[in-house]
mmCIF file of N, CA and C in Angstrom:
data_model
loop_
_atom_site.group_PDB
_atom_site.id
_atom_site.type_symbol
_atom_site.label_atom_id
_atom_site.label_comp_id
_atom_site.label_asym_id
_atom_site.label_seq_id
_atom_site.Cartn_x
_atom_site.Cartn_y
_atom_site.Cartn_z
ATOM 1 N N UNK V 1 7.878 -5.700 -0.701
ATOM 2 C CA UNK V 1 7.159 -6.707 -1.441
ATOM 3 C C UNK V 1 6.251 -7.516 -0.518
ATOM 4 N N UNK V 2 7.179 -7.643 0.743
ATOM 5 C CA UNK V 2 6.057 -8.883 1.308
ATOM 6 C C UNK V 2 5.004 -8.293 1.976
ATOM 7 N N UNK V 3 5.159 -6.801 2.188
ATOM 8 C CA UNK V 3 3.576 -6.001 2.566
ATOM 9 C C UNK V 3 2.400 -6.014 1.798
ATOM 10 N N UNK V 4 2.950 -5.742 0.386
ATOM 11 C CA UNK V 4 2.109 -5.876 -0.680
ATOM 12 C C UNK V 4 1.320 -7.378 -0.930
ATOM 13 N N UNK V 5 2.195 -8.415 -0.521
ATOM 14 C CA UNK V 5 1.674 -9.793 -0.986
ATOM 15 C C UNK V 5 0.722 -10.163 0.500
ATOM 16 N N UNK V 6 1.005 -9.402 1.138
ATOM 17 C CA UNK V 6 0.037 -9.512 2.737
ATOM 18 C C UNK V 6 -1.378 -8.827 2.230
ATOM 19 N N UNK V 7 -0.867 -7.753 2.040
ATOM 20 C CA UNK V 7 -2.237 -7.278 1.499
ATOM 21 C C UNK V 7 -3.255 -7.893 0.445
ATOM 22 N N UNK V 8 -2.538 -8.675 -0.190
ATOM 23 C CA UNK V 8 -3.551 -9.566 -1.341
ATOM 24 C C UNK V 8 -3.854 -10.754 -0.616
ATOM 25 N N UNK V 9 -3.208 -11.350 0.429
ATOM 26 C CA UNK V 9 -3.611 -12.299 1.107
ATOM 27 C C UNK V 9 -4.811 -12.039 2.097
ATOM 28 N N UNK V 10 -5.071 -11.237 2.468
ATOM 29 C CA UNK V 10 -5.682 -10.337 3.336
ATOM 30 C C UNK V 10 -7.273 -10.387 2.182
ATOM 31 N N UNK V 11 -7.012 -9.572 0.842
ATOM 32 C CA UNK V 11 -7.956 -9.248 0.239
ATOM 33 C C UNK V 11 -8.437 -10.561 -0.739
ATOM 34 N N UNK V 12 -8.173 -11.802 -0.180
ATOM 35 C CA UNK V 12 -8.182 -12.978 -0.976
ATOM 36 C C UNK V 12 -9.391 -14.193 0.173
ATOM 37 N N UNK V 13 -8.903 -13.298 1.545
ATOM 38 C CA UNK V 13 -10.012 -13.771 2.374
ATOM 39 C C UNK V 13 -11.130 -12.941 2.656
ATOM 40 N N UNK V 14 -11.222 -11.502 2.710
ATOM 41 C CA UNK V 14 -12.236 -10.838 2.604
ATOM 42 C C UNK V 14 -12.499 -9.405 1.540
ATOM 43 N N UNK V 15 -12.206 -9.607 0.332
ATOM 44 C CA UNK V 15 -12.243 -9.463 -0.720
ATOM 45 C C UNK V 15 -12.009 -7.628 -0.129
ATOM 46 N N UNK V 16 -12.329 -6.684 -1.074
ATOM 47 C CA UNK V 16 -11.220 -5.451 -1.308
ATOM 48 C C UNK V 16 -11.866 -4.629 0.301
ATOM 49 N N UNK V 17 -12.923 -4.941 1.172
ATOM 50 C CA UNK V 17 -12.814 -4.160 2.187
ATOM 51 C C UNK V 17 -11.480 -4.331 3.021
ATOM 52 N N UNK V 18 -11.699 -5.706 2.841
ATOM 53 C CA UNK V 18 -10.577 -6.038 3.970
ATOM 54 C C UNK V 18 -9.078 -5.941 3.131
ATOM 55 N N UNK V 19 -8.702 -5.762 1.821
ATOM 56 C CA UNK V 19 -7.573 -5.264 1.502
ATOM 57 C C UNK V 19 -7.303 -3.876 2.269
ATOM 58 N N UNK V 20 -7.947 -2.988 2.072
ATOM 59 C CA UNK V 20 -8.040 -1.514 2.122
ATOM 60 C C UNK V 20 -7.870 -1.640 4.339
ATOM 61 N N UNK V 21 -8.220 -2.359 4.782
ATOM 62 C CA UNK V 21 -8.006 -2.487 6.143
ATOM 63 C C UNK V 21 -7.155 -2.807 6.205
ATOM 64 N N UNK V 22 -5.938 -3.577 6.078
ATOM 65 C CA UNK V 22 -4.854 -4.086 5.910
ATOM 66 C C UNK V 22 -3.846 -2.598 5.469
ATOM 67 N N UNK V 23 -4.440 -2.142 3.994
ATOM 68 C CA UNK V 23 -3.275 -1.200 3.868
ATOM 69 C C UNK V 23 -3.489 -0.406 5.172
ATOM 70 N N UNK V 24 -4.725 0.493 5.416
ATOM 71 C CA UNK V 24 -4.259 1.246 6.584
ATOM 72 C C UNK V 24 -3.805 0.784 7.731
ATOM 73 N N UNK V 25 -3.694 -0.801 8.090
ATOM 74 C CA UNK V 25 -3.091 -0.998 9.371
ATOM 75 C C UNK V 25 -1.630 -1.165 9.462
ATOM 76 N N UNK V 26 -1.611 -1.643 7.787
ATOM 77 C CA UNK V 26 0.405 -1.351 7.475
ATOM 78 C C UNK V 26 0.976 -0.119 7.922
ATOM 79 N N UNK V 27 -0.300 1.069 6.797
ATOM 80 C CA UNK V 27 0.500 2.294 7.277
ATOM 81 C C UNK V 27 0.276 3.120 9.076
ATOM 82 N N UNK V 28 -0.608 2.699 9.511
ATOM 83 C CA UNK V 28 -0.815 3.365 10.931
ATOM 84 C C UNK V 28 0.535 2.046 11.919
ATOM 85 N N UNK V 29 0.400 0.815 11.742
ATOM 86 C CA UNK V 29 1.922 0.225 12.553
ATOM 87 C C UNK V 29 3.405 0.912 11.934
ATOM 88 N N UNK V 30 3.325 0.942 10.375
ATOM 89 C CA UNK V 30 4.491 1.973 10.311
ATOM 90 C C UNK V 30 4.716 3.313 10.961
ATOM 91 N N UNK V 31 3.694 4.096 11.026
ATOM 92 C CA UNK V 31 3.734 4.990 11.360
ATOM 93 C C UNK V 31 4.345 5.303 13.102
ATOM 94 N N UNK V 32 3.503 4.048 13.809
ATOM 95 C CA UNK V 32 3.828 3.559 15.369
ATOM 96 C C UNK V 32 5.613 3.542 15.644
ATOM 97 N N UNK V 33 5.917 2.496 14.650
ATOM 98 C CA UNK V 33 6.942 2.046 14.868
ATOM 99 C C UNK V 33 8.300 3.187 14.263
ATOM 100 N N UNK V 34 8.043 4.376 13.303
ATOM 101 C CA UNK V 34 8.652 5.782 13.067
ATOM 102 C C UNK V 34 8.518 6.177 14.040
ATOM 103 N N UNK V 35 7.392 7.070 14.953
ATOM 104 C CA UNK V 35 6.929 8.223 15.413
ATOM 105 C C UNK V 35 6.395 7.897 16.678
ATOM 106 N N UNK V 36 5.938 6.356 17.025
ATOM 107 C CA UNK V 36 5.746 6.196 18.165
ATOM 108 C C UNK V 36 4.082 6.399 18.415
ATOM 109 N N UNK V 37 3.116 7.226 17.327
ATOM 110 C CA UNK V 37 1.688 7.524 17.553
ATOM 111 C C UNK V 37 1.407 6.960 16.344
ATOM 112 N N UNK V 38 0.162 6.733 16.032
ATOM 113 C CA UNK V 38 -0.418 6.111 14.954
ATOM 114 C C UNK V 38 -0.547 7.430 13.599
ATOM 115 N N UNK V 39 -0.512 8.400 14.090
ATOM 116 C CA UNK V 39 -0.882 9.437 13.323
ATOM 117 C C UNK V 39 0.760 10.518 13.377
ATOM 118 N N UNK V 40 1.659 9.764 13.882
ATOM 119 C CA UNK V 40 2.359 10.458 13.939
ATOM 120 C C UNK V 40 4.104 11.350 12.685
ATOM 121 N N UNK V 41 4.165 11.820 12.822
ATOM 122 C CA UNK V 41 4.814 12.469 11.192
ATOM 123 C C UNK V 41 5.968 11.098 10.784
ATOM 124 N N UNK V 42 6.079 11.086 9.582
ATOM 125 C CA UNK V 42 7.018 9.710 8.747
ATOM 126 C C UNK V 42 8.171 10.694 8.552
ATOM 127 N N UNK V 43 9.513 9.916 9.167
ATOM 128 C CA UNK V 43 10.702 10.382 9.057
ATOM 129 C C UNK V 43 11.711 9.889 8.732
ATOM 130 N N UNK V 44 11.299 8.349 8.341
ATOM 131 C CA UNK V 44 12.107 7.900 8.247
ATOM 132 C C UNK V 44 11.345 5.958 7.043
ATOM 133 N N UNK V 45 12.212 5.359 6.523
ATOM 134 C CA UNK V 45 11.262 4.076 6.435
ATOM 135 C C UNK V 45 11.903 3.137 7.157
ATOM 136 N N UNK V 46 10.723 2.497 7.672
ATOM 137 C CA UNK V 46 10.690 1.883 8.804
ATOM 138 C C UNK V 46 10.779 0.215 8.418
ATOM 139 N N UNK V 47 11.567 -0.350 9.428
ATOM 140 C CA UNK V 47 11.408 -2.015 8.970
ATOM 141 C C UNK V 47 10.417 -2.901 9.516
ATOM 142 N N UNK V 48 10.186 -4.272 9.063
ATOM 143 C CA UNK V 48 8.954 -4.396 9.649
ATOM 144 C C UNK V 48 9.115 -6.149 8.902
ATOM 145 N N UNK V 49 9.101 -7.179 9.339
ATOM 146 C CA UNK V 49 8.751 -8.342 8.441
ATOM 147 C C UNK V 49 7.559 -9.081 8.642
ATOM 148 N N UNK V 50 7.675 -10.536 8.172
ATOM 149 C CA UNK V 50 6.388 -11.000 7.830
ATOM 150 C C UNK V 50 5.962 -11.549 9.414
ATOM 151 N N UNK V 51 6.554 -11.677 10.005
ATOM 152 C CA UNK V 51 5.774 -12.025 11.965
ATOM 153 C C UNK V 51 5.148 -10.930 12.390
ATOM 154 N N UNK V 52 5.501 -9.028 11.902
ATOM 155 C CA UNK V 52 4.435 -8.437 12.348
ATOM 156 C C UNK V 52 3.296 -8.492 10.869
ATOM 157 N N UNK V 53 3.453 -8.552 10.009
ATOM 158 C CA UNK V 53 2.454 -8.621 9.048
ATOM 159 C C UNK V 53 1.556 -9.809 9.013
ATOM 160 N N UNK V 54 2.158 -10.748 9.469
ATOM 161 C CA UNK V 54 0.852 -11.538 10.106
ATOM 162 C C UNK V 54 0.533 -11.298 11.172
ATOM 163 N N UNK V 55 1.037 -10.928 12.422
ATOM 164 C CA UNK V 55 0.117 -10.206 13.466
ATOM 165 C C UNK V 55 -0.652 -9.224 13.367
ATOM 166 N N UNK V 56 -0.450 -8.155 11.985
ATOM 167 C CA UNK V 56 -1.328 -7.279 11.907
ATOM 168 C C UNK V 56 -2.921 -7.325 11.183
ATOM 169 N N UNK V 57 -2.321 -8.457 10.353
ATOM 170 C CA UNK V 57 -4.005 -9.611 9.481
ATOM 171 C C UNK V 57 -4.293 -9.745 10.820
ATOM 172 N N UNK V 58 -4.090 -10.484 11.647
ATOM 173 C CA UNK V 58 -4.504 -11.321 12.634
ATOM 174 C C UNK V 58 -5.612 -10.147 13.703
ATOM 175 N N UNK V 59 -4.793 -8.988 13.770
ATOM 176 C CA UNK V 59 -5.422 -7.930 14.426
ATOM 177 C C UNK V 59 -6.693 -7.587 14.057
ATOM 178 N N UNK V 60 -6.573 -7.895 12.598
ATOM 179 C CA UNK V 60 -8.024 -6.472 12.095
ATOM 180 C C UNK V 60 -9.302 -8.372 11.393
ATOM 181 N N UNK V 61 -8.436 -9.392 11.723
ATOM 182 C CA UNK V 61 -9.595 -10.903 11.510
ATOM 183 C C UNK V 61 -8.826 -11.811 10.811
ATOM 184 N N UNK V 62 -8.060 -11.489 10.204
ATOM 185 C CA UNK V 62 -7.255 -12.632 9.656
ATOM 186 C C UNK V 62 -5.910 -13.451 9.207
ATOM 187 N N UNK V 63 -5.762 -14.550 9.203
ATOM 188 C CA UNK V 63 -5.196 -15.216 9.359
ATOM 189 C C UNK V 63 -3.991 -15.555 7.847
ATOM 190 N N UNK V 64 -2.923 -15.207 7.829
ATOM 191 C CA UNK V 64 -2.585 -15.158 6.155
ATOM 192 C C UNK V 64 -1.091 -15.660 6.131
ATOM 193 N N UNK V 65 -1.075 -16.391 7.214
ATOM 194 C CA UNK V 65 -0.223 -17.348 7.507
ATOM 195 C C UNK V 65 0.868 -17.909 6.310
ATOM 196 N N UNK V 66 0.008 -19.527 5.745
ATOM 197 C CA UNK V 66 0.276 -20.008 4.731
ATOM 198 C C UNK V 66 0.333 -19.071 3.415
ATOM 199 N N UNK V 67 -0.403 -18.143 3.645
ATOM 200 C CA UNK V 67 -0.560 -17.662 1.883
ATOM 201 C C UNK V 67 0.849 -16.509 1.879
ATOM 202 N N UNK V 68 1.450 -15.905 3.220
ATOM 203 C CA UNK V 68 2.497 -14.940 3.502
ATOM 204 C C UNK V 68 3.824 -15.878 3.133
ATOM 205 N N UNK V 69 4.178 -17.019 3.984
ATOM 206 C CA UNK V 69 4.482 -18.214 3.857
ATOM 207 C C UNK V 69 4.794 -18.532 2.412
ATOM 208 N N UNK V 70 3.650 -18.688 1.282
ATOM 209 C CA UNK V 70 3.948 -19.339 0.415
ATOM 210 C C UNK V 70 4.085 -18.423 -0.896
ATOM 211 N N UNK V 71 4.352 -17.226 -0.329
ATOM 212 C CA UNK V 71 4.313 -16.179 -1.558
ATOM 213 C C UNK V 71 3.051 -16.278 -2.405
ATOM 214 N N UNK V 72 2.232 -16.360 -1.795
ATOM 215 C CA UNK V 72 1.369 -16.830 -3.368
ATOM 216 C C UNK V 72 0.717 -16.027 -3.865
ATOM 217 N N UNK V 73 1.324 -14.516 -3.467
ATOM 218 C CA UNK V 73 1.247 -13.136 -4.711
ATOM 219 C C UNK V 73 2.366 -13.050 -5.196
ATOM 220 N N UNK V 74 3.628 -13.156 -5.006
ATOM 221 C CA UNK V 74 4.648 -12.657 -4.935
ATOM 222 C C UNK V 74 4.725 -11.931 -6.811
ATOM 223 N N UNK V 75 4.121 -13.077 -7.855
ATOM 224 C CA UNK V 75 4.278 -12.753 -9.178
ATOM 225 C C UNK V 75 3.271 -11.366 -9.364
ATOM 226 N N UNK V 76 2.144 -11.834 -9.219
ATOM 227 C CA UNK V 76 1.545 -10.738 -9.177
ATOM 228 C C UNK V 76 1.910 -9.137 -8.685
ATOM 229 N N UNK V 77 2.405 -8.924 -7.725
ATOM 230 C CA UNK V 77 3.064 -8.121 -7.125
ATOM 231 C C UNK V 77 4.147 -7.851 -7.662
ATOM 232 N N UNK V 78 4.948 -8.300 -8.377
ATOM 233 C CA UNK V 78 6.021 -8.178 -8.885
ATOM 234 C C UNK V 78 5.559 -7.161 -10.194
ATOM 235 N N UNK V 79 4.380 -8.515 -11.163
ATOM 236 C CA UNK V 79 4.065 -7.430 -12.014
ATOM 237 C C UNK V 79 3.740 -6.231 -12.189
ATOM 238 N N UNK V 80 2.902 -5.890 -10.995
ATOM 239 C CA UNK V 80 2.119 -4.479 -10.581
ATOM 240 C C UNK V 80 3.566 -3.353 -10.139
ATOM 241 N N UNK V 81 4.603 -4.000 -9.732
ATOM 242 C CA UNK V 81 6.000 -3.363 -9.557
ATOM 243 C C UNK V 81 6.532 -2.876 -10.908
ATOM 244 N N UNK V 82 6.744 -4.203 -11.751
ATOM 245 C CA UNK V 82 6.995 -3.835 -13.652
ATOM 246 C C UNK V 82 6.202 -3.035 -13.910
ATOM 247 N N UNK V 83 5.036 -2.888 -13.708
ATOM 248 C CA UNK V 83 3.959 -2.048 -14.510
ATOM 249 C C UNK V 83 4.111 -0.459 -14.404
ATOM 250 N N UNK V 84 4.372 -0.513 -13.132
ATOM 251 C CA UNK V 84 4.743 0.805 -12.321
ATOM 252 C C UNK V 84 5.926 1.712 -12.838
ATOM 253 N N UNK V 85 7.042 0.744 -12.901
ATOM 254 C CA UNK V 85 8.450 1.160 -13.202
ATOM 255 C C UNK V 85 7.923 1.275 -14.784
ATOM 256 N N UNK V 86 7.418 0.957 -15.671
ATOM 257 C CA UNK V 86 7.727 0.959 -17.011
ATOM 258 C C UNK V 86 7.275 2.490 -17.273
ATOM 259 N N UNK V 87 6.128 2.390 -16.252
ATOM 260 C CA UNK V 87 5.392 3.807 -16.693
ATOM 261 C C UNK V 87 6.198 5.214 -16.172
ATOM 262 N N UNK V 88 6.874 4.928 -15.327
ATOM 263 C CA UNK V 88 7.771 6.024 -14.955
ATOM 264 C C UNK V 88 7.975 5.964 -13.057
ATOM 265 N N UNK V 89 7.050 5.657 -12.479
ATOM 266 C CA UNK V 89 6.316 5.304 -10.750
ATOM 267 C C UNK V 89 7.878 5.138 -10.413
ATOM 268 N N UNK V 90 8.589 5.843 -9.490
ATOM 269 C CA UNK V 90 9.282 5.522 -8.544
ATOM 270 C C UNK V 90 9.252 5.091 -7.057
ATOM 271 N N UNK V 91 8.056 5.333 -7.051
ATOM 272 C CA UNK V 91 7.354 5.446 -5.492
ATOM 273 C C UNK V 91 6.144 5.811 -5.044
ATOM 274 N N UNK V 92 5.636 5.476 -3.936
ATOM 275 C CA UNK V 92 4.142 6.036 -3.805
ATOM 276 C C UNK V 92 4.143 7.400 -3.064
ATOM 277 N N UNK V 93 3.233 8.102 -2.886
ATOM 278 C CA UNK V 93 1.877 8.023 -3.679
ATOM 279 C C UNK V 93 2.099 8.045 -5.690
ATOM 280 N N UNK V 94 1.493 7.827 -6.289
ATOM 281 C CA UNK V 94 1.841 8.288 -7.764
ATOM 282 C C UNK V 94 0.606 7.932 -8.438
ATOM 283 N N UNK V 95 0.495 9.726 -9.152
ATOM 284 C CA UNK V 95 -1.131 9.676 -9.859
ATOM 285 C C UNK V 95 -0.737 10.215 -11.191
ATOM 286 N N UNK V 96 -1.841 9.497 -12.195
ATOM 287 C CA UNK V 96 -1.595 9.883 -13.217
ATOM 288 C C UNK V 96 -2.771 11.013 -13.560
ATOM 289 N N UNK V 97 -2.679 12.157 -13.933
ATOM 290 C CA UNK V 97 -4.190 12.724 -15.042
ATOM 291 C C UNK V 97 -3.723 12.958 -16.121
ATOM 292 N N UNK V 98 -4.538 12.307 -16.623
ATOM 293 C CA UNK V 98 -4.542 12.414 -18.725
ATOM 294 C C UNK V 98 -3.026 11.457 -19.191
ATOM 295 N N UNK V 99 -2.684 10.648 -18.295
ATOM 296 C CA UNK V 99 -1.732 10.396 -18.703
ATOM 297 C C UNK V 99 -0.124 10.963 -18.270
ATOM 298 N N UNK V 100 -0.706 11.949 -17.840
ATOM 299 C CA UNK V 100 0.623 12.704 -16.962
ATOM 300 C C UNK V 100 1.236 12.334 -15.244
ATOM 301 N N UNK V 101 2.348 12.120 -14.881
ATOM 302 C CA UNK V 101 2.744 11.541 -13.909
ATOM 303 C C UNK V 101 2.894 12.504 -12.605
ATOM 304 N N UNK V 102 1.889 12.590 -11.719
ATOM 305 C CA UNK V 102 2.297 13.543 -10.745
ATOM 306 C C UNK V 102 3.032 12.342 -9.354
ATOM 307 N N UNK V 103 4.551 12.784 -8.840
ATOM 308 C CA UNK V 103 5.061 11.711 -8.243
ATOM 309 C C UNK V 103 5.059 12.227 -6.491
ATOM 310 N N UNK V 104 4.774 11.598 -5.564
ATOM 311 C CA UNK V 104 4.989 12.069 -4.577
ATOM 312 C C UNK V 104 3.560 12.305 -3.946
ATOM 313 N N UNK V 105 3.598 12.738 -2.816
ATOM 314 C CA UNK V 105 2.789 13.681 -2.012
ATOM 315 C C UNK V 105 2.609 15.014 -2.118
ATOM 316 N N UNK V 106 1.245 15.513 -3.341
ATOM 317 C CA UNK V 106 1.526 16.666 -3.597
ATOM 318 C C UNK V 106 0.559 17.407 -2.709
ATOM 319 N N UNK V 107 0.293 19.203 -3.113
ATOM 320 C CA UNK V 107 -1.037 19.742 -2.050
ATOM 321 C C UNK V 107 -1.818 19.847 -3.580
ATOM 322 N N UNK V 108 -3.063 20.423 -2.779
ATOM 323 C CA UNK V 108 -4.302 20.212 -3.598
ATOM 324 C C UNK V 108 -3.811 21.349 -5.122
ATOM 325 N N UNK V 109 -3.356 22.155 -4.886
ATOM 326 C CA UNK V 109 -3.026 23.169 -6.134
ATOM 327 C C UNK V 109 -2.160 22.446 -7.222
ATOM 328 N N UNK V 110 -1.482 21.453 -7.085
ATOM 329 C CA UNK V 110 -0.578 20.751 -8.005
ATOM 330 C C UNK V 110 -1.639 19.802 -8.709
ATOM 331 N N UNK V 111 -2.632 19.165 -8.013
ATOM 332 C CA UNK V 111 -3.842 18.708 -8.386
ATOM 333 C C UNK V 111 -4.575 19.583 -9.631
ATOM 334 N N UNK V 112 -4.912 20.253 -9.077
ATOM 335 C CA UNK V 112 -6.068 21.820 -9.693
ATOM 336 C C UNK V 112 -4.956 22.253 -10.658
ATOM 337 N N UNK V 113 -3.671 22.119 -10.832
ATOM 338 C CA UNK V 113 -3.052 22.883 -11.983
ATOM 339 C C UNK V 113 -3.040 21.883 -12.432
ATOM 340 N N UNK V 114 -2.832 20.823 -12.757
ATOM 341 C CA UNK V 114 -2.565 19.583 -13.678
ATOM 342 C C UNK V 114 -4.105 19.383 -14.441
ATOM 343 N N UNK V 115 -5.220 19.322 -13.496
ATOM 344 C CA UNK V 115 -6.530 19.057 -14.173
ATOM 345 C C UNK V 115 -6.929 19.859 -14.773
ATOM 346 N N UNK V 116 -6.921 21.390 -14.285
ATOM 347 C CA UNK V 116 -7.218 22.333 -14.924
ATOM 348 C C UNK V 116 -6.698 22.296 -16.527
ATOM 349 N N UNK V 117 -5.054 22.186 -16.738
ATOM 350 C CA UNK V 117 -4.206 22.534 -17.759
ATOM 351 C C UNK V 117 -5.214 21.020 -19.130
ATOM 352 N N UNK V 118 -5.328 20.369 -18.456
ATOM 353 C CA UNK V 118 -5.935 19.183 -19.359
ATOM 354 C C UNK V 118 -7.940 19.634 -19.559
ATOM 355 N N UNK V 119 -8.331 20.480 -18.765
ATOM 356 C CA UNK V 119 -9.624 20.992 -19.314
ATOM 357 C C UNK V 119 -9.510 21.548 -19.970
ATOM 358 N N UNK V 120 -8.772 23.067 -20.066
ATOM 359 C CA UNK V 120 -7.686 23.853 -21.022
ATOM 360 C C UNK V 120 -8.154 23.896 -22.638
#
Protein backbone atom coordinates (compact mmCIF):
# COMPACT_ATOMS: atom_id res chain seq x y z
CA UNK A 1 0.00 0.00 0.00
CA UNK A 2 2.48 2.51 1.04
CA UNK A 3 4.36 2.07 -2.47
CA UNK A 4 1.30 2.78 -4.17
CA UNK A 5 0.45 5.97 -2.00
CA UNK A 6 4.30 7.05 -2.79
CA UNK A 7 3.61 6.83 -6.13
CA UNK A 8 0.58 9.25 -6.08
CA UNK A 9 2.59 11.46 -3.96
CA UNK A 10 5.26 11.50 -6.41
CA UNK A 11 2.56 12.02 -9.31
CA UNK A 12 0.83 14.89 -7.25
CA UNK A 13 4.17 16.88 -7.55
CA UNK A 14 5.02 16.18 -11.07
CA UNK A 15 1.95 14.98 -12.51
CA UNK A 16 1.88 11.27 -14.45
CA UNK A 17 5.65 11.56 -15.91
CA UNK A 18 6.94 11.58 -12.74
CA UNK A 19 4.36 8.87 -11.41
CA UNK A 20 5.57 6.42 -14.09
CA UNK A 21 9.39 7.34 -12.78
CA UNK A 22 8.65 6.43 -9.44
CA UNK A 23 6.93 3.11 -10.47
CA UNK A 24 10.06 2.09 -12.35
CA UNK A 25 12.37 3.15 -9.57
CA UNK A 26 10.15 0.98 -7.05
CA UNK A 27 10.49 -1.81 -9.38
CA UNK A 28 14.36 -1.53 -10.46
CA UNK A 29 15.26 -0.92 -6.13
CA UNK A 30 13.10 -4.05 -5.72
CA UNK A 31 14.64 -5.74 -8.07
CA UNK A 32 18.37 -4.51 -6.42
CA UNK A 33 17.39 -5.48 -3.20
CA UNK A 34 16.02 -9.50 -4.65
CA UNK A 35 18.84 -10.05 -7.14
CA UNK A 36 21.35 -7.60 -6.25
CA UNK A 37 21.29 -5.93 -10.23
CA UNK A 38 18.70 -3.62 -11.30
CA UNK A 39 17.63 -5.88 -14.07
CA UNK A 40 18.11 -8.76 -12.22
CA UNK A 41 15.49 -12.04 -12.15
CA UNK A 42 12.49 -11.59 -9.12
CA UNK A 43 12.58 -14.52 -6.77
CA UNK A 44 11.30 -13.64 -4.24
CA UNK A 45 9.01 -10.33 -2.68
CA UNK A 46 11.07 -8.18 -1.30
CA UNK A 47 10.59 -5.74 1.80
CA UNK A 48 11.12 -2.30 1.63
CA UNK A 49 9.36 0.71 3.84
CA UNK A 50 8.56 4.23 3.72
CA UNK A 51 12.54 5.63 4.59
CA UNK A 52 13.56 3.86 1.33
CA UNK A 53 10.45 5.13 -0.55
CA UNK A 54 11.19 8.43 0.32
CA UNK A 55 14.76 8.11 -0.55
CA UNK A 56 13.79 6.80 -3.77
CA UNK A 57 11.28 10.18 -4.64
CA UNK A 58 14.17 11.96 -3.39
CA UNK A 59 16.52 10.14 -5.99
CA UNK A 60 14.66 10.65 -9.24
CA UNK A 61 13.56 14.97 -7.63
CA UNK A 62 11.28 14.60 -5.07
CA UNK A 63 10.42 15.15 -1.91
CA UNK A 64 7.05 13.19 -0.52
CA UNK A 65 7.86 13.33 2.87
CA UNK A 66 4.69 14.83 4.52
CA UNK A 67 2.30 13.48 1.92
CA UNK A 68 4.04 9.51 2.68
CA UNK A 69 3.74 10.65 6.34
CA UNK A 70 0.22 11.66 6.12
CA UNK A 71 -1.28 8.95 4.02
CA UNK A 72 -2.91 11.29 1.96
CA UNK A 73 -3.68 8.54 -0.75
CA UNK A 74 -4.11 5.91 1.43
CA UNK A 75 -8.28 5.99 0.53
CA UNK A 76 -7.74 6.31 -2.81
CA UNK A 77 -5.46 3.46 -3.04
CA UNK A 78 -7.46 1.44 -1.10
CA UNK A 79 -10.26 2.01 -3.54
CA UNK A 80 -8.25 1.18 -6.67
CA UNK A 81 -7.40 -2.17 -4.35
CA UNK A 82 -11.59 -2.71 -3.96
CA UNK A 83 -11.91 -2.07 -7.52
CA UNK A 84 -9.40 -4.60 -8.44
CA UNK A 85 -10.53 -7.37 -6.05
CA UNK A 86 -14.25 -6.96 -7.08
CA UNK A 87 -13.31 -7.51 -10.61
CA UNK A 88 -11.47 -10.65 -10.00
CA UNK A 89 -7.32 -8.91 -9.93
CA UNK A 90 -5.36 -10.92 -7.51
CA UNK A 91 -2.20 -9.42 -8.40
CA UNK A 92 -0.18 -7.63 -10.90
CA UNK A 93 0.43 -7.60 -13.85
CA UNK A 94 -3.55 -8.00 -14.71
CA UNK A 95 -5.16 -7.18 -18.16
CA UNK A 96 -8.39 -7.21 -19.19
CA UNK A 97 -9.55 -7.71 -23.25
CA UNK A 98 -13.20 -7.45 -23.91
CA UNK A 99 -13.71 -7.81 -20.51
CA UNK A 100 -11.85 -11.00 -19.98
CA UNK A 101 -9.20 -11.37 -17.15
CA UNK A 102 -5.75 -12.39 -18.27
CA UNK A 103 -3.79 -12.72 -14.62
CA UNK A 104 -0.12 -12.74 -14.31
CA UNK A 105 2.84 -12.34 -16.58
CA UNK A 106 1.83 -13.81 -19.71
CA UNK A 107 4.03 -14.32 -23.36
CA UNK A 108 2.85 -12.59 -26.35
CA UNK A 109 0.68 -15.78 -27.73
CA UNK A 110 -1.73 -15.70 -24.64
CA UNK A 111 -2.13 -12.03 -25.80
CA UNK A 112 -2.77 -12.95 -29.69
CA UNK A 113 -5.12 -15.87 -28.51
CA UNK A 114 -7.32 -13.83 -26.28
CA UNK A 115 -7.55 -10.83 -28.96
CA UNK A 116 -7.75 -12.86 -31.72
CA UNK A 117 -10.77 -15.16 -30.08
CA UNK A 118 -12.70 -11.61 -29.44
CA UNK A 119 -12.07 -10.50 -33.35
CA UNK A 120 -13.49 -14.02 -34.05
Amino acid sequence: LSAAIAAECVREKGKDEAYFKMHDKIFKEGNILDSGTATGPVTKTVQFGDAELKKWAKDIGYDISSCLDNKKYEQEVGKDLADGSAAGVSGTPAFFINGKLISGAQPFANFKQAIDAELA
